[in-house]
mmCIF file of C-alpha atoms (C1' of nucleotides) in Angstrom:
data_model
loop_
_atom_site.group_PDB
_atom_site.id
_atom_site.type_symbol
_atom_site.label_atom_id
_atom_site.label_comp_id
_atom_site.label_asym_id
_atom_site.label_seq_id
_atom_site.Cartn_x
_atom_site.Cartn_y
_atom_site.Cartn_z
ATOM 1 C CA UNK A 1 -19.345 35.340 20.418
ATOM 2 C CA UNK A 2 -17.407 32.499 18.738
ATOM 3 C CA UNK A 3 -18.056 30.813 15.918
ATOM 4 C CA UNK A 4 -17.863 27.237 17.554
ATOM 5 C CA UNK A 5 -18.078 24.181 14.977
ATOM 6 C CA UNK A 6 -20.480 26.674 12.929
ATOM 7 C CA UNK A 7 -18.816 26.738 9.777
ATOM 8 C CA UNK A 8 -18.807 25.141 6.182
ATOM 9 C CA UNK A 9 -22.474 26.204 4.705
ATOM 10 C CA UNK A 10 -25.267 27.042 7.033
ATOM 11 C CA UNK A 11 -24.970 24.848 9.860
ATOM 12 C CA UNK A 12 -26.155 21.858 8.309
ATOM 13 C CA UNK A 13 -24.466 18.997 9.249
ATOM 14 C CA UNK A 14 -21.066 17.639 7.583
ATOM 15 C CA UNK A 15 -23.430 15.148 4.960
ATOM 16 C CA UNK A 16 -25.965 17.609 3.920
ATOM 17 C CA UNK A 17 -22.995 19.968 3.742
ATOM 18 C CA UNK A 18 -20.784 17.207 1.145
ATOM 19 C CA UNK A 19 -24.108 16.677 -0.667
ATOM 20 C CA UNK A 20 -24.614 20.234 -1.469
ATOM 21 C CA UNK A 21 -21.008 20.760 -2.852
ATOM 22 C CA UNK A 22 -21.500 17.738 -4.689
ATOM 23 C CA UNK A 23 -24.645 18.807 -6.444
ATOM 24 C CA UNK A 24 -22.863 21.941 -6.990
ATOM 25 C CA UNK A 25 -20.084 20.257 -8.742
ATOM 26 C CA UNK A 26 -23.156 18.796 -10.755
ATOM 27 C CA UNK A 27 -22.842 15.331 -9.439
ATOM 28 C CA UNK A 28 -25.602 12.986 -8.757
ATOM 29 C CA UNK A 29 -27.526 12.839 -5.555
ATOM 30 C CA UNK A 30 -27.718 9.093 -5.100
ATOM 31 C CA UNK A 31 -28.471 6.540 -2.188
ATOM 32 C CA UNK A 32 -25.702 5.441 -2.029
ATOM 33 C CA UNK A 33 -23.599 8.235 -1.787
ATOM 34 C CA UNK A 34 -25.617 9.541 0.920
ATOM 35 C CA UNK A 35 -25.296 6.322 3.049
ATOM 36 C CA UNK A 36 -21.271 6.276 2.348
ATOM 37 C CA UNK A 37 -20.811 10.085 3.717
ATOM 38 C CA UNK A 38 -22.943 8.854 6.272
ATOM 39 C CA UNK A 39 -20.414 6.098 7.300
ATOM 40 C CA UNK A 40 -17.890 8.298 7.305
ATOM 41 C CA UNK A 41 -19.483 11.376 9.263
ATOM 42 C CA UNK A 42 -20.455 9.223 11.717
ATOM 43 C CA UNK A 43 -17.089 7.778 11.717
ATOM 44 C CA UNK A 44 -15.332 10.481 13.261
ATOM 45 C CA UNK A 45 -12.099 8.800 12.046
ATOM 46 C CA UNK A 46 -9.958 6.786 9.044
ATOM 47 C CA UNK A 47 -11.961 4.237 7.390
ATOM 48 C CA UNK A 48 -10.362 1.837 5.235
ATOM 49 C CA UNK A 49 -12.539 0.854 2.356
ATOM 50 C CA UNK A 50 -13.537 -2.225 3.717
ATOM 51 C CA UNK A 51 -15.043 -1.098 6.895
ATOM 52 C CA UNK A 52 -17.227 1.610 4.924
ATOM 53 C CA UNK A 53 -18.582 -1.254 3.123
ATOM 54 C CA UNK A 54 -19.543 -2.832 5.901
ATOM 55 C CA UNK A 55 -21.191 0.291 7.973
ATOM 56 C CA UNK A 56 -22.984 0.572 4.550
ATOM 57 C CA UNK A 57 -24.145 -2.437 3.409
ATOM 58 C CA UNK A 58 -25.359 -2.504 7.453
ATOM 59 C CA UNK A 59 -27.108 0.734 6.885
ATOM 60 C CA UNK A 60 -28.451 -0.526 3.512
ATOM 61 C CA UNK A 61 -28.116 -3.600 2.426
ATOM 62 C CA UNK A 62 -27.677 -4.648 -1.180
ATOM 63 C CA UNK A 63 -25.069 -1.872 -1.138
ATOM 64 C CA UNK A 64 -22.385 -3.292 -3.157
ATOM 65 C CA UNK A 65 -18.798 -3.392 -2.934
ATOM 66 C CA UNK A 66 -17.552 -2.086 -6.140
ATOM 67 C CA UNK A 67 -20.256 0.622 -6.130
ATOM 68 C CA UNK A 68 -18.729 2.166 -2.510
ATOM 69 C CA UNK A 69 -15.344 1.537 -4.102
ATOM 70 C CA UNK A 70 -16.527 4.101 -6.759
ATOM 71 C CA UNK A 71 -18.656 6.026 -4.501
ATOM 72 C CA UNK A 72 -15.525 6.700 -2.973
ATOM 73 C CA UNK A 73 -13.340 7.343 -5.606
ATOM 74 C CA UNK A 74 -16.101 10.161 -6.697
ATOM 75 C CA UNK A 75 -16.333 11.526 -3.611
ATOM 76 C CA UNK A 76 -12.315 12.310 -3.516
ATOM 77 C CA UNK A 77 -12.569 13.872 -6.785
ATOM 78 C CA UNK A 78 -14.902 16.247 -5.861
ATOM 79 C CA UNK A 79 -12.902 17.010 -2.879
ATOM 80 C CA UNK A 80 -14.933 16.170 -0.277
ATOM 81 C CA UNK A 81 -13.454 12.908 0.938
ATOM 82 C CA UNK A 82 -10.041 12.674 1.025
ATOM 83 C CA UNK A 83 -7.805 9.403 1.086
ATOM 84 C CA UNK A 84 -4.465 8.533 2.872
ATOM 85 C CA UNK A 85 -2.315 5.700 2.206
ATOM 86 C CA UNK A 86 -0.525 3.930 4.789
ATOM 87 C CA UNK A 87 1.603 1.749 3.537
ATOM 88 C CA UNK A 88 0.251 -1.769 4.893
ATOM 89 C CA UNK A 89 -2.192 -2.556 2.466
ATOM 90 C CA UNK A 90 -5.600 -0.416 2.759
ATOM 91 C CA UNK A 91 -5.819 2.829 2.236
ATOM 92 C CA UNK A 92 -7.815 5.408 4.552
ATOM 93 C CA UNK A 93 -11.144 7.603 3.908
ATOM 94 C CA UNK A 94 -12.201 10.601 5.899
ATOM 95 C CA UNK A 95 -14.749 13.585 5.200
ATOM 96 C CA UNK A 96 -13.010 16.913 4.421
ATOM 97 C CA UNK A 97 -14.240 18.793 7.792
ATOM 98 C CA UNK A 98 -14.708 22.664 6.513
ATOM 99 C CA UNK A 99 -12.880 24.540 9.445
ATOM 100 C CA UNK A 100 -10.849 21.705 10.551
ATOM 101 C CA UNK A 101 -7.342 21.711 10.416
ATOM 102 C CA UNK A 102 -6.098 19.625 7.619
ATOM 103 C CA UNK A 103 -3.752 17.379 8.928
ATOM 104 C CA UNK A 104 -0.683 15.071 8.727
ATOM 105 C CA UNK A 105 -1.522 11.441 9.414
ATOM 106 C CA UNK A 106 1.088 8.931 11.162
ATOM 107 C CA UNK A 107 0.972 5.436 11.395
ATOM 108 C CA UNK A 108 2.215 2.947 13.835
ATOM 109 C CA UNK A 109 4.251 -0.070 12.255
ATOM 110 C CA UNK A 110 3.211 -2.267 14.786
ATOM 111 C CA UNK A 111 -0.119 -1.734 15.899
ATOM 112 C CA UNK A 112 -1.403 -0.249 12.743
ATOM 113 C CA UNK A 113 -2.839 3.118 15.079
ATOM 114 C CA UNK A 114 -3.527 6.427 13.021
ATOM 115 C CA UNK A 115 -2.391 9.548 14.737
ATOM 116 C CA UNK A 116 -2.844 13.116 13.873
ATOM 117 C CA UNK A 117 -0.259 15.640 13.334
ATOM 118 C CA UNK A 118 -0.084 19.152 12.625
ATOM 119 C CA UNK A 119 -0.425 20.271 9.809
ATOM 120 C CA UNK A 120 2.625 21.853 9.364
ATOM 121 C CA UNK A 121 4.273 18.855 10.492
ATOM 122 C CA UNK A 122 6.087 18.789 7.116
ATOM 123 C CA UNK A 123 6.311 22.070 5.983
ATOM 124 C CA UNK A 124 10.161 22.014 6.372
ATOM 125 C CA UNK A 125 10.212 19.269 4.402
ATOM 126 C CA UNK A 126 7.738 20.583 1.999
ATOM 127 C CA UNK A 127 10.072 23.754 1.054
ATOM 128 C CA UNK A 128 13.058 21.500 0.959
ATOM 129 C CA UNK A 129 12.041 19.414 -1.527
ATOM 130 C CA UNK A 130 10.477 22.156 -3.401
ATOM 131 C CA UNK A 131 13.353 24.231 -3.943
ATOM 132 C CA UNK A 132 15.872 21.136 -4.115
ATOM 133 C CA UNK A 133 14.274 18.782 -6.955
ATOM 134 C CA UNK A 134 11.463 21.054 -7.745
ATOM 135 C CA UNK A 135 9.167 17.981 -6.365
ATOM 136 C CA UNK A 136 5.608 19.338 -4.579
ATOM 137 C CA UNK A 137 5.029 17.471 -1.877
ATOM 138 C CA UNK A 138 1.274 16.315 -1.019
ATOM 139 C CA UNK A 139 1.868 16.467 3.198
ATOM 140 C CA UNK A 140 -1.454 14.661 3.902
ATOM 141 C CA UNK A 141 -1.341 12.045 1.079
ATOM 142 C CA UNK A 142 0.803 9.795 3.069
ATOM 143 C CA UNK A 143 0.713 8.292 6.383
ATOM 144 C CA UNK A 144 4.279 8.662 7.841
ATOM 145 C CA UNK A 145 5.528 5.142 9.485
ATOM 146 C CA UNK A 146 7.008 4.713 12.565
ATOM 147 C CA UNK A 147 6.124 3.349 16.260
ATOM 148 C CA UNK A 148 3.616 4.935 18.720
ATOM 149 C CA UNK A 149 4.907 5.656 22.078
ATOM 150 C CA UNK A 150 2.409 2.896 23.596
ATOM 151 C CA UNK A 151 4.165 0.625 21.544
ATOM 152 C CA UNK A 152 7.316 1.455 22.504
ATOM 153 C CA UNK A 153 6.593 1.464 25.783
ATOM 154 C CA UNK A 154 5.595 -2.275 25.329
ATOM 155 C CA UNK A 155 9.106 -3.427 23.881
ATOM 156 C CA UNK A 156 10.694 -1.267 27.000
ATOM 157 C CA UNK A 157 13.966 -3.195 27.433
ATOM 158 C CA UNK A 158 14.329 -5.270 24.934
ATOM 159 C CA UNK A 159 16.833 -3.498 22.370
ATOM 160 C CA UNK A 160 15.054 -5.172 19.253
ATOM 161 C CA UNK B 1 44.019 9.015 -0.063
ATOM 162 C CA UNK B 2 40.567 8.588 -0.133
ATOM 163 C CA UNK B 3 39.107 5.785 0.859
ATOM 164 C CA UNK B 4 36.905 5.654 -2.504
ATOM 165 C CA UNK B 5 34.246 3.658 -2.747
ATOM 166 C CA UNK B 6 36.267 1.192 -0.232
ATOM 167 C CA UNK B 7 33.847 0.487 2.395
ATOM 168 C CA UNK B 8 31.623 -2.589 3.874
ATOM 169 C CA UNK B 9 33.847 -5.751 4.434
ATOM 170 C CA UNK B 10 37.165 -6.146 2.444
ATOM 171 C CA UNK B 11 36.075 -4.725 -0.773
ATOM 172 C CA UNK B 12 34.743 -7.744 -1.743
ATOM 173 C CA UNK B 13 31.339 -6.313 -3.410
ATOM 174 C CA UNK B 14 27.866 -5.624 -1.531
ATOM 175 C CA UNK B 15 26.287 -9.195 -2.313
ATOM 176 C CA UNK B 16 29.800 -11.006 -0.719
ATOM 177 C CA UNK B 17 29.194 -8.176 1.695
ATOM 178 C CA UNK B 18 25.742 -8.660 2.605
ATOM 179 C CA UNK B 19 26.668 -12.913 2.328
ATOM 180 C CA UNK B 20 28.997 -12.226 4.728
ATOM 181 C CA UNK B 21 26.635 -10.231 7.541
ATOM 182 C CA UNK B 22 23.820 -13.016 6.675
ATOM 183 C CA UNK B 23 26.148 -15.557 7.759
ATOM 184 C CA UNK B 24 27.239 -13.994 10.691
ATOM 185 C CA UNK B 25 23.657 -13.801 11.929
ATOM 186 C CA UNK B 26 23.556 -17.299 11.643
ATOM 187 C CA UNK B 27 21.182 -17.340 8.471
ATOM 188 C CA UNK B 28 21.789 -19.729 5.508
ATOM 189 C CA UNK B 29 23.531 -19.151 2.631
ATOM 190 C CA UNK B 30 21.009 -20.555 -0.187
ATOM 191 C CA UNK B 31 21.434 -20.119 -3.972
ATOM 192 C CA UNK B 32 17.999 -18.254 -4.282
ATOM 193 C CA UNK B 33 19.343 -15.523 -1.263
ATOM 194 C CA UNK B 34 22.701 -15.266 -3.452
ATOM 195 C CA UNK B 35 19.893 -14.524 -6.965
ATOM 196 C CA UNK B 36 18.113 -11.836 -4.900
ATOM 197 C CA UNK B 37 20.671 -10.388 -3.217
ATOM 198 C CA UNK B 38 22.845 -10.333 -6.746
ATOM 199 C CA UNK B 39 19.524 -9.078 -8.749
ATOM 200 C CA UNK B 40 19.317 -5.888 -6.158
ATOM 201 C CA UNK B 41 23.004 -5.329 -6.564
ATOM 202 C CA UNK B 42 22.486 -4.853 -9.612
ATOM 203 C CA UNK B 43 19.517 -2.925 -10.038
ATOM 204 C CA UNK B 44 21.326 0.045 -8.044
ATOM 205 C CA UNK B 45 17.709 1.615 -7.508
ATOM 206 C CA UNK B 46 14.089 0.386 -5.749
ATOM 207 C CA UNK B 47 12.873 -2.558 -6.892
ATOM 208 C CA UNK B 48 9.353 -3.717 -6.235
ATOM 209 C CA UNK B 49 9.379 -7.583 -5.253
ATOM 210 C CA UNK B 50 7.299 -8.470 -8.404
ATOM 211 C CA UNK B 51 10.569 -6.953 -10.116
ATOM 212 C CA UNK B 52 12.963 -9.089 -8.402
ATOM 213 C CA UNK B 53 10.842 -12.043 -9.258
ATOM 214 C CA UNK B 54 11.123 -11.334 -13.272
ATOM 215 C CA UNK B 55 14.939 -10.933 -12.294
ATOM 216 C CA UNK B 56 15.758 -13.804 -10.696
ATOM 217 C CA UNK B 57 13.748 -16.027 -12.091
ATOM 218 C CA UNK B 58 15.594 -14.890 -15.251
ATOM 219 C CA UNK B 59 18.839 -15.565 -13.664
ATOM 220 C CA UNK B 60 17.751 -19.220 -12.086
ATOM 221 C CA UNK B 61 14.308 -20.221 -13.418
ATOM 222 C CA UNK B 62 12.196 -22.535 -11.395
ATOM 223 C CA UNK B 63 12.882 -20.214 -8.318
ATOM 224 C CA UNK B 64 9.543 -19.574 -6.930
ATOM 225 C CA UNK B 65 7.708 -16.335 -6.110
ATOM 226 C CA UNK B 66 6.904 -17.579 -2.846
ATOM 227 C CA UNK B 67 10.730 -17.933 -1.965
ATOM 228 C CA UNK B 68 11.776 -14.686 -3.547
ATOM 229 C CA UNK B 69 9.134 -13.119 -1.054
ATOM 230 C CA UNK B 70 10.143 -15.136 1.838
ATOM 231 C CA UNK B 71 14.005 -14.124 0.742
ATOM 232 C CA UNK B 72 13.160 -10.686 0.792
ATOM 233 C CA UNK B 73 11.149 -10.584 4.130
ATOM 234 C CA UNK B 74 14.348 -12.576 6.258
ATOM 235 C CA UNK B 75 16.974 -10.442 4.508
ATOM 236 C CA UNK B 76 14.808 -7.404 5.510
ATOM 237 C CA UNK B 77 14.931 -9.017 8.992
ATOM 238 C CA UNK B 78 19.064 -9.853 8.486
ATOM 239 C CA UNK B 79 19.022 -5.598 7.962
ATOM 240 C CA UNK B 80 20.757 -6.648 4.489
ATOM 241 C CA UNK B 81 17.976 -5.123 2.854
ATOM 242 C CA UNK B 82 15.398 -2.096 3.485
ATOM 243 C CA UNK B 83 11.754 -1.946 2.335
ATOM 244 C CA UNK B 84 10.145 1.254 1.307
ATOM 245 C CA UNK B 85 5.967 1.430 1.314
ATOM 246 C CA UNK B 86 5.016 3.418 -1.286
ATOM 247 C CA UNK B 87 1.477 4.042 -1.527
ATOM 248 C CA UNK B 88 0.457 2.741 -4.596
ATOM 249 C CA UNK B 89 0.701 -1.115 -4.008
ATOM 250 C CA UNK B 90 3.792 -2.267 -4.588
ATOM 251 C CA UNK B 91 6.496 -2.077 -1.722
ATOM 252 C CA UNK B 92 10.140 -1.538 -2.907
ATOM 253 C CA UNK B 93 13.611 -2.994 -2.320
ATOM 254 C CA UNK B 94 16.995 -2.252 -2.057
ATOM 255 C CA UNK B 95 19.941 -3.273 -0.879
ATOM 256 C CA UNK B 96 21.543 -1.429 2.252
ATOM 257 C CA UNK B 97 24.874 0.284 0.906
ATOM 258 C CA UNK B 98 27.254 0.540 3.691
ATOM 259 C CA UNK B 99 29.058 3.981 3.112
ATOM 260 C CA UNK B 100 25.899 5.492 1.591
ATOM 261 C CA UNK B 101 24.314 8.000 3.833
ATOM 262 C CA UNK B 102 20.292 6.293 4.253
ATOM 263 C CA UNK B 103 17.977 8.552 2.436
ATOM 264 C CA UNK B 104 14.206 9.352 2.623
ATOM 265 C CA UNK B 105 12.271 8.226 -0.719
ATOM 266 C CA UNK B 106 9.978 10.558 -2.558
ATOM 267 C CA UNK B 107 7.525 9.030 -4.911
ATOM 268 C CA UNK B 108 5.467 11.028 -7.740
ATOM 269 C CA UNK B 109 2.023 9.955 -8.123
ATOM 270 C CA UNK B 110 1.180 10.471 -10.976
ATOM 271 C CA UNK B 111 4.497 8.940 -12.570
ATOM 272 C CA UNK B 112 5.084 6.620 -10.038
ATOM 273 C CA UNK B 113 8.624 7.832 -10.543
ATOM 274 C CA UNK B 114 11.199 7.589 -7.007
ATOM 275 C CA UNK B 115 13.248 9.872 -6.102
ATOM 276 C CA UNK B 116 16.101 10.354 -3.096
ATOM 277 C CA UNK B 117 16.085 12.969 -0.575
ATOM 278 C CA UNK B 118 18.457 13.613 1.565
ATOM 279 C CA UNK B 119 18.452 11.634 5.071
ATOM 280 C CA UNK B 120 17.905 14.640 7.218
ATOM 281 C CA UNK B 121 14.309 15.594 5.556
ATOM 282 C CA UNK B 122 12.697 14.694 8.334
ATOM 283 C CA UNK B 123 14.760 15.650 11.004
ATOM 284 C CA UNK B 124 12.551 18.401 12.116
ATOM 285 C CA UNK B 125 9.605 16.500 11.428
ATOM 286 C CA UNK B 126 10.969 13.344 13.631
ATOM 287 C CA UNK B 127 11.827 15.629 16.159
ATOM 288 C CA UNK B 128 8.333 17.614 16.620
ATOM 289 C CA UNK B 129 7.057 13.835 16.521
ATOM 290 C CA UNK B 130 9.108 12.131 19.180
ATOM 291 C CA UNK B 131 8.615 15.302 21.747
ATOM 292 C CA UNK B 132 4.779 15.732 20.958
ATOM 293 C CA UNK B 133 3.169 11.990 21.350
ATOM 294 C CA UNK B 134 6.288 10.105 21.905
ATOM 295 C CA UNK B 135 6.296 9.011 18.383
ATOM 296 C CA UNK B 136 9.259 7.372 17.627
ATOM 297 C CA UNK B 137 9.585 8.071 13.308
ATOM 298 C CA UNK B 138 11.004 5.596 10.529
ATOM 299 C CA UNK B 139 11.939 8.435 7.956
ATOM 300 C CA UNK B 140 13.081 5.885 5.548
ATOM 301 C CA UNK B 141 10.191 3.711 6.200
ATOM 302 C CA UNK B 142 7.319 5.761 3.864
ATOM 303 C CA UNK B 143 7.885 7.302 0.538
ATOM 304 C CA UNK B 144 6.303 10.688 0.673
ATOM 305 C CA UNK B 145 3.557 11.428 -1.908
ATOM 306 C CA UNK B 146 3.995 14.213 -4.439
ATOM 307 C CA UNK B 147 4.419 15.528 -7.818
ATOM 308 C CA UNK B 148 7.726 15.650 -9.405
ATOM 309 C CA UNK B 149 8.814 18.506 -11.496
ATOM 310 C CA UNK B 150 8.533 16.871 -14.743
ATOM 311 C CA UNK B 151 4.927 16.224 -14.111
ATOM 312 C CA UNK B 152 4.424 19.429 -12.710
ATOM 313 C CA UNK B 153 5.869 20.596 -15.684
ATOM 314 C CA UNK B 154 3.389 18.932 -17.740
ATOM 315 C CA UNK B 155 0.468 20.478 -16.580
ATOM 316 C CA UNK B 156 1.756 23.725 -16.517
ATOM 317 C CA UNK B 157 -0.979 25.998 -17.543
ATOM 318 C CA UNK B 158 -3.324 23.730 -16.198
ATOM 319 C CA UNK B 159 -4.813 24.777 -12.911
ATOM 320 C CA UNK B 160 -6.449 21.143 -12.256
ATOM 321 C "C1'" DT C 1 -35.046 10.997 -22.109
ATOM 322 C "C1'" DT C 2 -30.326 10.552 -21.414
ATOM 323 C "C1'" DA C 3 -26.193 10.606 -19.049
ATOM 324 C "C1'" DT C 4 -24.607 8.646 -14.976
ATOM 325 C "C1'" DG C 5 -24.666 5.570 -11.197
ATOM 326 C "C1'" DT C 6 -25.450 0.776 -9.586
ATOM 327 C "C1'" DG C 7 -25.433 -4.354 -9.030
ATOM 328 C "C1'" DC C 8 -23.187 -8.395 -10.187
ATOM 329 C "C1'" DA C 9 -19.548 -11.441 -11.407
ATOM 330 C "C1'" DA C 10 -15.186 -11.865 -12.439
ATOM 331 C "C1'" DA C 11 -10.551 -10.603 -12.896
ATOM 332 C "C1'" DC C 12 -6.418 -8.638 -11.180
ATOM 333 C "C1'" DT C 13 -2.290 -7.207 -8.302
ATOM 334 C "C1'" DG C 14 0.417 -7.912 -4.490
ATOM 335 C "C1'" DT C 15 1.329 -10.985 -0.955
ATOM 336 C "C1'" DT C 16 0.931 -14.915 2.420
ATOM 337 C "C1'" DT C 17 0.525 -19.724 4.000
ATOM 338 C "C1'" DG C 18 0.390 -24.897 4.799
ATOM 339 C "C1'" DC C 19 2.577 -28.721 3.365
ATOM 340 C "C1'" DG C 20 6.032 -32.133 2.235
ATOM 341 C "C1'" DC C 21 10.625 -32.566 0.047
ATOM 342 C "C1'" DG C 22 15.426 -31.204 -0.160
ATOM 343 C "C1'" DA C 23 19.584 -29.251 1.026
ATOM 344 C "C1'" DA C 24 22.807 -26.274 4.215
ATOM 345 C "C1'" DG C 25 25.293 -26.596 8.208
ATOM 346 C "C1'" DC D 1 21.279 -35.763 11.039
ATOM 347 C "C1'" DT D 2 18.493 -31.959 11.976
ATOM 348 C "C1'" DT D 3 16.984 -27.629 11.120
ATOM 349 C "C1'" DC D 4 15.813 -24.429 7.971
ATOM 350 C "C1'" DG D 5 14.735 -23.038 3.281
ATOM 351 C "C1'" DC D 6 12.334 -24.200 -1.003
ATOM 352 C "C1'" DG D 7 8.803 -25.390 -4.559
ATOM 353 C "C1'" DC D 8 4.121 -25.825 -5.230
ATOM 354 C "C1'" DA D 9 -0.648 -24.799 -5.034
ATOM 355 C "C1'" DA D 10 -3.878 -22.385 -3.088
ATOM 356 C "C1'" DA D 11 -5.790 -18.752 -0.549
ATOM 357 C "C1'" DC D 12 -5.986 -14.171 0.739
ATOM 358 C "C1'" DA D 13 -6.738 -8.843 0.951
ATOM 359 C "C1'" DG D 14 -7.644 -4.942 -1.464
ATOM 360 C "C1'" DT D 15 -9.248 -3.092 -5.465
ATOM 361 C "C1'" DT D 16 -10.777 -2.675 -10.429
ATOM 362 C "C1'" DT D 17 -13.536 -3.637 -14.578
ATOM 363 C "C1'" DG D 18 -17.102 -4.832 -18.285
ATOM 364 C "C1'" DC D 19 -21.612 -5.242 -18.846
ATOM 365 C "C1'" DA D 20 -26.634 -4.665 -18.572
ATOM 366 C "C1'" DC D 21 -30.113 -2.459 -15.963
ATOM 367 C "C1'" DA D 22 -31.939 1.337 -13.127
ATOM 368 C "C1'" DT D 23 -32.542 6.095 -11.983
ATOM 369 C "C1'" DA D 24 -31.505 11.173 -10.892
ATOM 370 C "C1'" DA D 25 -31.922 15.175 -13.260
#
DNA sequence: TTATGTGCAAACTGTTTGCGCGAAG
DNA sequence: CTTCGCGCAAACAGTTTGCACATAA
C-alpha cells in the first residue's frame, strides 16, 4: 500500500495543515490568513502578490492590500509559504507542499512562464560555491532566467 | 610577450571601445551615452541604474533619469553593456570587458553584497536544462540568492 | 485584557512613457 | 534636413509604513 499524497499531518488538507503549524509556531489564527493560504492552495502554482490580492479580496472583500502583503510576509517566516524572485519585477508565492519535492524554479525572459526543475538542479553549483567563496547558496530562492523552448521555437530562424 | 591587458579595439580604453562598437551598429554617439558608458568604466563593479544616475548626473548635471535609463536599456541592446536581475529590486550594470571571461553573479541577501563566480557554474545546470524541457539558460542573466561567508560568519552559533 | 493583526492612506523605490524640442549624422 | 535622442513631468508597478482600531487568544 502506498502512501499516495497522504502525508504532512493527518490528511487534512494543505490549509488546515499550514494553519496548524502556524498555531503551533504560536501565531494567530486570523481571517485573513486563512483566505490567503486559501488562494494559494487552490492555486496550484506561483502567485505574485498581486494576484493573491485579488483571489482574496474576491473571496473576501475588504481584504486589504497591505494586510496580504504582511499576511504573506508572516506566512514565509513561519515556513509555510515560500517566495521566489524572478527578476522582472514581482516576486512569486507558493504553499510549502509537505512531501513534495522542493524545487528549482526557471523563468522565461520572454514570456514570463515559471517552470519547475529538480531539485538538485543546482547542487553542482551549490558545492562549488560552497567550497570556493564559502558562499551558501539558497537553490530555490531564485528563479533562473533564460528562454523556454516554446519560445524559442517561435524566433526559429531568425538569429536574434 | 603577453598580450597584457591589450585586448578590445586598439587599446584605446573600454568606453572608446564600447564608442567604437555603438557606432558601428549604427547608434549615436550622444554626450549622455559617453557619461554612462565613462561612469561604468569606472565603477569596475555592478552598478544599479539609480547608481549611475547619482554618477552621471555628478559628472554632467541636468542629464535626466529618464535618459540614463533609456541609455542603459539601448546600450544593453548595442551588447555594450549586460544587466544582472538581482532579486531585491534593483537591476545592476556593467560594462562588457572584452578579454574578461563572462561570469555568473552571486548576490548575499542579507548583505546585498555581489560576488563573481566563475562562468562555468552553471554548465551542468544549463546542460540538464536545455536536454530536459528545451530550456535554453542565460547563466549570467540571474544573480543567484545566498549567504556569503561573512554573514554566515556572523551568525555563527546561531541556528536561525 | 493584551499582544498582535488589520484597514486605511500615504509614501517609497525602481522604472517607464508621451510629448515636444534639440542635436547627431 | 531628418531621424533619433533628450529633458521634463507624470504615471506606473510593486511594496512598505505609521497610525488607530479591532480581535484572537
Amino acid at each position: 500500500m502506498r502512501a499516495g499524497r497522504n502525508h504532512g499531518s493527518a490528511e487534512a488538507g494543505p490549509v488546515d495543515d499550514a494553519l496548524a503549524r502556524l498555531r503551533a509556531r504560536g501565531q494567530r489564527l486570523t481571517p485573513a490568513r486563512r483566505v490567503v493560504l486559501e488562494v494559494l492552495a487552490s492555486a496550484k502554482g506561483h502567485l505574485a502578490a498581486e494576484d493573491v490580492v485579488t483571489r482574496a479580496t474576491a473571496l473576501q472583500p475588504g481584504l486589504h492590500r497591505a494586510t496580504i502583503y504582511r499576511t504573506l510576509d508572516s506566512l514565509c517566516a513561519s515556513d509555510v509559504v515560500v517566495h521566489v524572485h524572478t527578476g522582472h519585477g514581482a516576486t512569486l508565492y507558493h504553499l510549502v507542499d509537505h512531501g513534495e519535492a522542493p524545487h528549482v524554479h526557471v523563468s522565461c525572459d520572454r514570456c514570463g512562464g515559471i517552470f519547475d526543475a529538480p531539485s538538485d538542479l543546482l547542487d553542482v553549483a551549490r558545492e562549488r560555491l560552497e567550497r570556493a567563496i564559502g558562499f551558501r547558496l539558497e537553490p530555490s530562492h531564485t528563479a533562473l532566467l533564460g528562454t523556454c523552448a516554446a519560445c524559442l521555437a517561435t524566433t526559429k530562424g531568425a538569429s536574434r
